[in-house]
Coordinates of C-alpha atoms and ligand atoms in Angstrom, one line a residue:
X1 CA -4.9 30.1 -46.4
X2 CA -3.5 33.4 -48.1
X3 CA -5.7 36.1 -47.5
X4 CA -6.8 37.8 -51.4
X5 CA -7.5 41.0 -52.5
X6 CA -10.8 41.2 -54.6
X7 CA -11.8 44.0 -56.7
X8 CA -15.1 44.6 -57.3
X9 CA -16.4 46.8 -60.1
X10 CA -18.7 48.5 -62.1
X11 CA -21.5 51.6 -62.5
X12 CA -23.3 52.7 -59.8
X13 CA -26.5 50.9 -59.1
X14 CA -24.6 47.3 -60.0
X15 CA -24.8 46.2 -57.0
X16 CA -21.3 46.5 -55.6
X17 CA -21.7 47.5 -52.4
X18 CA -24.6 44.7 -51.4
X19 CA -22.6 42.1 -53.0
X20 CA -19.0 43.1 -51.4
X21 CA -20.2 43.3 -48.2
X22 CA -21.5 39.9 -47.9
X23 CA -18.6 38.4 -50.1
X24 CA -16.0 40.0 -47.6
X25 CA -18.5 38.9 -44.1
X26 CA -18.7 35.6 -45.9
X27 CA -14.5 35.6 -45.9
X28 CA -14.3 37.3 -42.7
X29 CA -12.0 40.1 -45.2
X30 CA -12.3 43.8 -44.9
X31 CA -14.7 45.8 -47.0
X32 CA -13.7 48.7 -48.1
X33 CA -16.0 51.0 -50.4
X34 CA -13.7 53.7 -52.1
X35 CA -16.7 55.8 -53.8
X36 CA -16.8 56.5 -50.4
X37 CA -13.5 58.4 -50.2
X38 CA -14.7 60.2 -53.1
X39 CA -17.4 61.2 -51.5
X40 CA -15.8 62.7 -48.8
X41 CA -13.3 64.3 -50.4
X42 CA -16.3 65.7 -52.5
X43 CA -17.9 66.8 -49.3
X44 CA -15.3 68.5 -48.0
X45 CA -14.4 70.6 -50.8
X46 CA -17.5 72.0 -50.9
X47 CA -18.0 72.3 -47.2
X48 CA -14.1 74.5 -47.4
X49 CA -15.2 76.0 -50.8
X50 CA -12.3 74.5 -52.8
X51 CA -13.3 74.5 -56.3
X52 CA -14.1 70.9 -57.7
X53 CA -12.1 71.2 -60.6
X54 CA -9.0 72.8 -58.9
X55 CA -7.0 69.3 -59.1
X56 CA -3.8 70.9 -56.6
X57 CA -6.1 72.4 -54.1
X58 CA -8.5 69.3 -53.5
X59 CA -5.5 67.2 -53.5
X60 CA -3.7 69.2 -50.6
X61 CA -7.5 69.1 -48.9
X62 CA -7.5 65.5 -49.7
X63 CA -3.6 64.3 -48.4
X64 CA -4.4 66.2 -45.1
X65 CA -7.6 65.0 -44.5
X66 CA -7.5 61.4 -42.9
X67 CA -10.6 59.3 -43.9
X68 CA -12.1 56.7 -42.3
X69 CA -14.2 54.0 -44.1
X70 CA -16.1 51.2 -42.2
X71 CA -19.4 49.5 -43.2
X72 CA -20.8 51.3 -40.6
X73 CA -19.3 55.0 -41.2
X74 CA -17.3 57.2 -43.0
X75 CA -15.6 60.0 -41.7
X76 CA -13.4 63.0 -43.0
X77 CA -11.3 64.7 -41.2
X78 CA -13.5 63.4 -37.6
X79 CA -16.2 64.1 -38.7
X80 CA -18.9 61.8 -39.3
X81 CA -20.0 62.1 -43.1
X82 CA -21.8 59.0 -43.4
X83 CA -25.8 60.2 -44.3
X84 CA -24.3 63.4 -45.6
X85 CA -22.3 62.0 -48.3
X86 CA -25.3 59.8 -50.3
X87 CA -27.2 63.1 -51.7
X88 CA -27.3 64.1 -55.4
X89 CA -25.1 67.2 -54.4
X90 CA -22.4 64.6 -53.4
X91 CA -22.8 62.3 -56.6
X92 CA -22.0 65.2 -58.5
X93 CA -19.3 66.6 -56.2
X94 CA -17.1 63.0 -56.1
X95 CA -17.9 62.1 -59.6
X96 CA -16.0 65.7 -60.4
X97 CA -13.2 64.9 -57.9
X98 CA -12.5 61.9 -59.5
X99 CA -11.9 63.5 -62.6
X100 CA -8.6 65.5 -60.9
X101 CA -5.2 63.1 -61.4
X102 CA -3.6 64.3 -58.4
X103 CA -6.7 63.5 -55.9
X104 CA -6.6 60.0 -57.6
X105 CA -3.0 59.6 -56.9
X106 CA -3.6 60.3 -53.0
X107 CA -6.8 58.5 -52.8
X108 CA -5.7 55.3 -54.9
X109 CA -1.8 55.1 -52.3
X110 CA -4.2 55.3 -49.5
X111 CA -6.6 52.1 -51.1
X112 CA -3.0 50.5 -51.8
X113 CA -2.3 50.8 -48.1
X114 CA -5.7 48.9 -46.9
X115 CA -4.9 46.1 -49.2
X116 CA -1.1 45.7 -48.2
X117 CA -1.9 42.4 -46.3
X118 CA -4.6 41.3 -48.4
X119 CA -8.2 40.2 -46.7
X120 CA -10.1 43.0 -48.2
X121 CA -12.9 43.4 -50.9
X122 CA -12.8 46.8 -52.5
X123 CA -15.0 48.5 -54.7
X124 CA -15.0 51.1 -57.0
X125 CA -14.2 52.4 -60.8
X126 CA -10.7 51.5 -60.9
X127 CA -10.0 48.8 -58.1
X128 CA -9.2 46.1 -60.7
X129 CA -7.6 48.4 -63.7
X130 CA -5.6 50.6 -61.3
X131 CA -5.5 50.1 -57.4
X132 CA -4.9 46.4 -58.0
X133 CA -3.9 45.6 -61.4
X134 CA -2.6 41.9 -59.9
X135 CA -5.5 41.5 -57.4
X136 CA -6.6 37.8 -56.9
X137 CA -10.4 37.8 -57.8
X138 CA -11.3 40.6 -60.5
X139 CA -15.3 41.1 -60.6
X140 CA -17.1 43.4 -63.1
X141 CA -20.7 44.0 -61.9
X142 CA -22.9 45.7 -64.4
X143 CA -26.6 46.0 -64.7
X144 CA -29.1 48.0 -66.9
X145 CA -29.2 51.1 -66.6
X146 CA -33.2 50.8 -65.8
X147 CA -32.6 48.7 -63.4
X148 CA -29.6 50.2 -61.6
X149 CA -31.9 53.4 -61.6
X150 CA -34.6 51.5 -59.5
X151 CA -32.0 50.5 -57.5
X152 CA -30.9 53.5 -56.9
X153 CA -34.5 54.9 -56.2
X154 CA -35.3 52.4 -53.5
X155 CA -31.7 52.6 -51.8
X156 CA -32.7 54.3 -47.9
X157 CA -29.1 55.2 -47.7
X158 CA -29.7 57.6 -50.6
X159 CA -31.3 60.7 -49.7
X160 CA -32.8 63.7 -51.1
X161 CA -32.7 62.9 -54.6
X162 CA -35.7 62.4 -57.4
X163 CA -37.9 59.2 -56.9
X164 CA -38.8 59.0 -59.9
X165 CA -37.0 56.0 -61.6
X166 CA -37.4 58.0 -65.1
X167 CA -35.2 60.9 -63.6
X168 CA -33.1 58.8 -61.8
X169 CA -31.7 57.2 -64.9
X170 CA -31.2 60.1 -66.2
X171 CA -29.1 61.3 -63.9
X172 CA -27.4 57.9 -63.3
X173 CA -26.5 57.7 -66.8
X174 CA -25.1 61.0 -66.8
X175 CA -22.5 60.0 -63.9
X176 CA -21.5 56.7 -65.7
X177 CA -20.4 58.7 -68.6
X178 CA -18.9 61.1 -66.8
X179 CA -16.7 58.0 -65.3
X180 CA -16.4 56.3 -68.5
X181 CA -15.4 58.9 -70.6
X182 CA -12.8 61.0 -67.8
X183 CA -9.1 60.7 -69.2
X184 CA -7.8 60.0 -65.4
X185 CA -8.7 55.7 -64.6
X186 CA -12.2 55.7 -66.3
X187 CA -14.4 53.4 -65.8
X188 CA -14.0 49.8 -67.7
X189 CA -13.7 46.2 -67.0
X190 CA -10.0 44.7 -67.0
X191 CA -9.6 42.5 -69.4
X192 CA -8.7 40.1 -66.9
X193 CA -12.1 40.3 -64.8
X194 CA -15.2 38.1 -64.7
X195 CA -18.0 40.4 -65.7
X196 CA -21.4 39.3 -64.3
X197 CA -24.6 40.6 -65.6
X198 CA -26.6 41.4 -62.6
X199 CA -29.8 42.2 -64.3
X200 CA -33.0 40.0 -63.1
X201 CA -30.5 38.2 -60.0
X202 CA -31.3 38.1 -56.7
X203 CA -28.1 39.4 -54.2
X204 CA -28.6 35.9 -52.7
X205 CA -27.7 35.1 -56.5
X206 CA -25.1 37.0 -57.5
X207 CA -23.2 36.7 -54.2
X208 CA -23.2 32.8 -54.9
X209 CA -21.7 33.6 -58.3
X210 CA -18.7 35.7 -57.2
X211 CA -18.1 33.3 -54.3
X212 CA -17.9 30.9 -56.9
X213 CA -15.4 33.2 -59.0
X214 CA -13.1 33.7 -55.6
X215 CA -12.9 29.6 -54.7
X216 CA -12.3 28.8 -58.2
X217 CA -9.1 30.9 -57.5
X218 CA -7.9 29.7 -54.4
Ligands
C5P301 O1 -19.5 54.3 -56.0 P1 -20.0 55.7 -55.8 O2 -21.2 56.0 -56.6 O3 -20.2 56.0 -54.3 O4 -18.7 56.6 -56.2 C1 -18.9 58.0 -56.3 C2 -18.0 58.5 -57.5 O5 -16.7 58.3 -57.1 C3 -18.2 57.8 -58.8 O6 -19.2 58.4 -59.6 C4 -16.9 57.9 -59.4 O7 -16.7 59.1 -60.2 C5 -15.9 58.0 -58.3 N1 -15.1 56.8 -58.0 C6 -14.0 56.6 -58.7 N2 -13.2 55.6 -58.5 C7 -13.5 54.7 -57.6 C8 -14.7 54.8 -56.8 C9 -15.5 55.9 -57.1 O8 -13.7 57.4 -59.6 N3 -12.7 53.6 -57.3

């Protein structure tokens, strides 16, 4: 069977991750989560002190800088970024990144490579609008924003930030319009993706949904 690329999008605190994980163990595809380069990038920057809105100089940082991105790391430039990159330092630093064209334009031919031969579920802002306007299976994952914020508390992989739920929706709703609003690939669904409403569903759920999206594609 020809192996697909699905993109998998939406707002942070959807659900992406969870749900393209299992939909690309469930296919035996790759899963490849490119906030994740963002992150990095984002990391790095500050760790060289590159200014997060300078969009030439965290470019050049970002075309030399090979990054790794498995389920069970991410790495930069060898090192091994994969706790340090899920703080609320790092949400901010990426979701600036992302704002700069020419980091985009690096990041999104390296996300172009990965998919090449298909058998891969990515996730992200843009995968469906940008990365892969002709992928195979387009999937918008949105939630509210109260519940993407509880999400968000209770996520272990997420460190260091408020526990409140109250302050985390704050901040959550900051970053989504921050990545709505940017003039570089902001956040929306293509108008050729299934948008599913993830509010109240189990992952057991929604992961039966997209399957269900992907084999009524094949
Ligand atoms: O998904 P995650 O929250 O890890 O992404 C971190 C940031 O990276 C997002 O806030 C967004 O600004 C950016 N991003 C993006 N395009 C993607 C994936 C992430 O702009 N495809």
């Amino acid at each position: 069977m020809r192996k697909l690329v699905i993109a998998i999008d939406g707002p942070s605190g959807a659900g992406k991750g969870t749900v393209a994980r299992a939909i690309a163990a469930e296919l035996g595809y790759r899963h490849v989560d490119s906030g994740a380069m963002y992150r990095a990038v984002g990391w790095k920057a500050i760790r060289d002190g590159v200014p997060l809105d300078h969009d030439q100089a965290v470019a050049a940082l970002a075309s030399r800088s090979p990054i790794h991105v498995t389920d069970e790391a991410v790495t930069i430039d060898g090192y091994d970024v994969t706790r340090a990159i899920r703080t609320p330092e790092i949400d901010r630093a990426a979701a600036a990144v992302a704002r700069l064209p020419s980091v985009r334009a690096v990041l999104v031919d390296r996300q172009r490579e990965f998919g090449a031969d298909g058998g891969i579920v990515m996730e992200g802002r843009d995968i469906g609008t940008v990365v892969f306007p002709n992928a195979d299976v387009k999937v918008y994952l949105d939630a509210s924003p109260e519940e993407r914020a509880r999400r968000r508390a209770s996520d272990p992989a997420h460190t260091g930030g408020p526990s409140a739920v109250s302050d985390v929706v704050t901040l959550l709703t900051a970053r989504d319009e921050l990545d709505r609003t940017r003039k570089a690939s902001p956040l929306y669904a293509a108008p050729d993706a299934v948008v599913v409403d993830t509010t109240g569903k189990s992952v057991d759920e929604v992961v039966r949904d997209v399957l269900e999206v992907v084999r009524a594609k094949v």
